[in-house]
Amino acid sequence: MDVHDINRTTIAQFRAGGDIEGMHRDRLVLLTTTGRRSGVAHTTPMMFHRDGRRLLVVASNVGAPSHPDWYFNLEKHRHVTVEVGADRYEALATPLTGEDRVRTWAVLKRTYPFFAEHEMRTARIIPVVALTRA
């Protein structure tokens, strides 16, 4: 099974409201971005971390040398759709910078040690993105 098949299955299970195979529903967000070249909507399931009123997502791409496609999409189109729990809303995606990114990244690595492993696998700076309800 390829990653696109896994994502399609995860999205269907999430939207059906049942269990999601191999994932925790309470930590899963569906992020819909607009394709930077195609203009087509793309939905990606991913883990999130709640930080006050914003949701944080990490473009670790499991430590790959390049950012994931969804990140490149939101660099061009910052308006996204978020589905979390039973809630669906429009949001603004903002990559964290400066001290906010440094502080938040440290918290995320302590809370989820696998992000530190992802960081060690790549030379790039892994983006952390805040999703804020529009």
Short mmCIF file of C-alpha atoms in Angstrom, two decimals:
data_model
loop_
_atom_site.label_atom_id
_atom_site.label_comp_id
_atom_site.label_asym_id
_atom_site.label_seq_id
_atom_site.Cartn_x
_atom_site.Cartn_y
_atom_site.Cartn_z
CA MET A 1 0.00 0.00 0.00
CA ASP A 2 1.40 3.42 -0.91
CA VAL A 3 1.14 6.62 1.12
CA HIS A 4 -1.69 7.96 -1.07
CA ASP A 5 -3.76 4.83 -0.36
CA ILE A 6 -3.04 5.13 3.37
CA ASN A 7 -4.05 8.81 3.32
CA ARG A 8 -7.29 8.09 1.43
CA THR A 9 -8.20 5.35 3.92
CA THR A 10 -7.34 7.55 6.90
CA ILE A 11 -9.39 10.47 5.52
CA ALA A 12 -12.39 8.20 4.91
CA GLN A 13 -12.17 6.67 8.41
CA PHE A 14 -11.79 10.13 9.99
CA ARG A 15 -14.78 11.57 8.18
CA ALA A 16 -16.88 8.48 8.96
CA GLY A 17 -16.32 9.18 12.66
CA GLY A 18 -15.05 5.74 13.60
CA ASP A 19 -11.72 4.36 14.68
CA ILE A 20 -8.71 5.20 12.57
CA GLU A 21 -6.40 2.29 12.01
CA GLY A 22 -3.01 2.86 13.65
CA MET A 23 -3.74 6.45 14.72
CA HIS A 24 -5.22 8.40 17.61
CA ARG A 25 -8.28 10.34 16.48
CA ASP A 26 -7.73 13.02 19.15
CA ARG A 27 -4.30 13.88 17.68
CA LEU A 28 -5.30 13.84 14.00
CA VAL A 29 -6.14 16.82 11.79
CA LEU A 30 -7.12 16.84 8.14
CA LEU A 31 -5.41 19.78 6.48
CA THR A 32 -6.69 20.84 3.06
CA THR A 33 -4.34 23.04 1.08
CA THR A 34 -4.58 24.45 -2.43
CA GLY A 35 -2.05 23.05 -4.89
CA ARG A 36 0.61 25.64 -5.65
CA ARG A 37 0.68 24.77 -9.35
CA SER A 38 -2.63 22.99 -9.95
CA GLY A 39 -4.95 25.07 -7.79
CA VAL A 40 -6.64 21.80 -6.80
CA ALA A 41 -7.57 21.08 -3.16
CA HIS A 42 -5.39 18.44 -1.47
CA THR A 43 -6.24 16.93 1.92
CA THR A 44 -3.50 15.48 4.10
CA PRO A 45 -4.01 13.72 7.45
CA MET A 46 -1.39 14.56 10.04
CA MET A 47 -0.71 14.80 13.73
CA PHE A 48 -1.24 18.13 15.47
CA HIS A 49 -0.37 19.70 18.80
CA ARG A 50 -2.73 22.15 20.46
CA ASP A 51 -1.13 25.39 21.61
CA GLY A 52 -3.79 27.63 23.09
CA ARG A 53 -6.18 28.68 20.32
CA ARG A 54 -3.91 27.49 17.54
CA LEU A 55 -3.10 24.05 16.22
CA LEU A 56 0.49 23.29 15.36
CA VAL A 57 1.57 20.95 12.57
CA VAL A 58 5.12 19.95 11.72
CA ALA A 59 6.53 19.63 8.21
CA SER A 60 9.09 17.02 9.24
CA ASN A 61 8.43 14.69 6.30
CA VAL A 62 10.01 12.00 8.54
CA GLY A 63 13.38 13.72 8.14
CA ALA A 64 13.42 13.66 4.32
CA PRO A 65 15.69 16.19 2.60
CA SER A 66 12.71 18.18 1.28
CA HIS A 67 9.62 19.68 2.86
CA PRO A 68 6.34 17.79 2.25
CA ASP A 69 4.12 18.92 -0.63
CA TRP A 70 1.45 20.31 1.71
CA TYR A 71 4.01 22.77 3.10
CA PHE A 72 4.97 24.05 -0.35
CA ASN A 73 1.26 24.48 -1.08
CA LEU A 74 0.62 26.63 1.98
CA GLU A 75 3.68 28.75 1.25
CA LYS A 76 1.77 29.96 -1.82
CA HIS A 77 -1.81 29.72 -0.44
CA ARG A 78 -1.92 30.35 3.32
CA HIS A 79 -5.69 29.94 3.56
CA VAL A 80 -6.45 26.32 4.42
CA THR A 81 -9.30 24.16 5.67
CA VAL A 82 -8.92 22.34 8.97
CA GLU A 83 -10.92 19.32 10.14
CA VAL A 84 -10.36 18.34 13.75
CA GLY A 85 -12.78 16.17 15.72
CA ALA A 86 -16.26 17.05 14.46
CA ASP A 87 -15.19 20.62 13.65
CA ARG A 88 -14.39 21.94 10.17
CA TYR A 89 -13.24 25.53 9.61
CA GLU A 90 -11.19 27.88 7.47
CA ALA A 91 -7.82 28.82 8.91
CA LEU A 92 -4.70 30.80 8.21
CA ALA A 93 -1.47 28.77 8.10
CA THR A 94 1.55 30.66 9.42
CA PRO A 95 5.04 29.14 9.62
CA LEU A 96 6.59 30.01 12.96
CA THR A 97 9.73 32.14 12.97
CA GLY A 98 12.24 33.53 15.43
CA GLU A 99 11.87 32.92 19.13
CA ASP A 100 8.34 31.50 18.73
CA ARG A 101 9.67 28.74 16.47
CA VAL A 102 12.71 28.03 18.68
CA ARG A 103 10.60 27.79 21.85
CA THR A 104 7.83 25.78 20.21
CA TRP A 105 10.21 23.40 18.44
CA ALA A 106 11.94 22.63 21.75
CA VAL A 107 8.58 21.84 23.37
CA LEU A 108 7.53 19.63 20.44
CA LYS A 109 10.80 17.65 20.53
CA ARG A 110 10.45 17.08 24.28
CA THR A 111 6.81 16.07 23.95
CA TYR A 112 7.28 13.95 20.81
CA PRO A 113 10.90 12.66 20.74
CA PHE A 114 10.51 11.26 17.22
CA PHE A 115 10.67 14.86 15.93
CA ALA A 116 14.24 15.07 17.30
CA GLU A 117 15.02 11.91 15.32
CA HIS A 118 13.51 13.47 12.18
CA GLU A 119 15.67 16.57 12.75
CA MET A 120 18.84 14.46 12.96
CA ARG A 121 18.05 12.85 9.56
CA THR A 122 17.99 16.11 7.61
CA ALA A 123 20.07 19.24 7.09
CA ARG A 124 16.98 21.43 6.57
CA ILE A 125 15.19 23.40 9.26
CA ILE A 126 11.89 21.62 9.90
CA PRO A 127 8.99 24.07 9.68
CA VAL A 128 6.41 24.33 12.44
CA VAL A 129 3.12 25.81 11.21
CA ALA A 130 0.39 27.44 13.29
CA LEU A 131 -3.19 26.96 12.07
CA THR A 132 -5.37 29.77 13.35
CA ARG A 133 -9.11 29.92 12.80
CA ALA A 134 -9.91 32.59 10.21
#
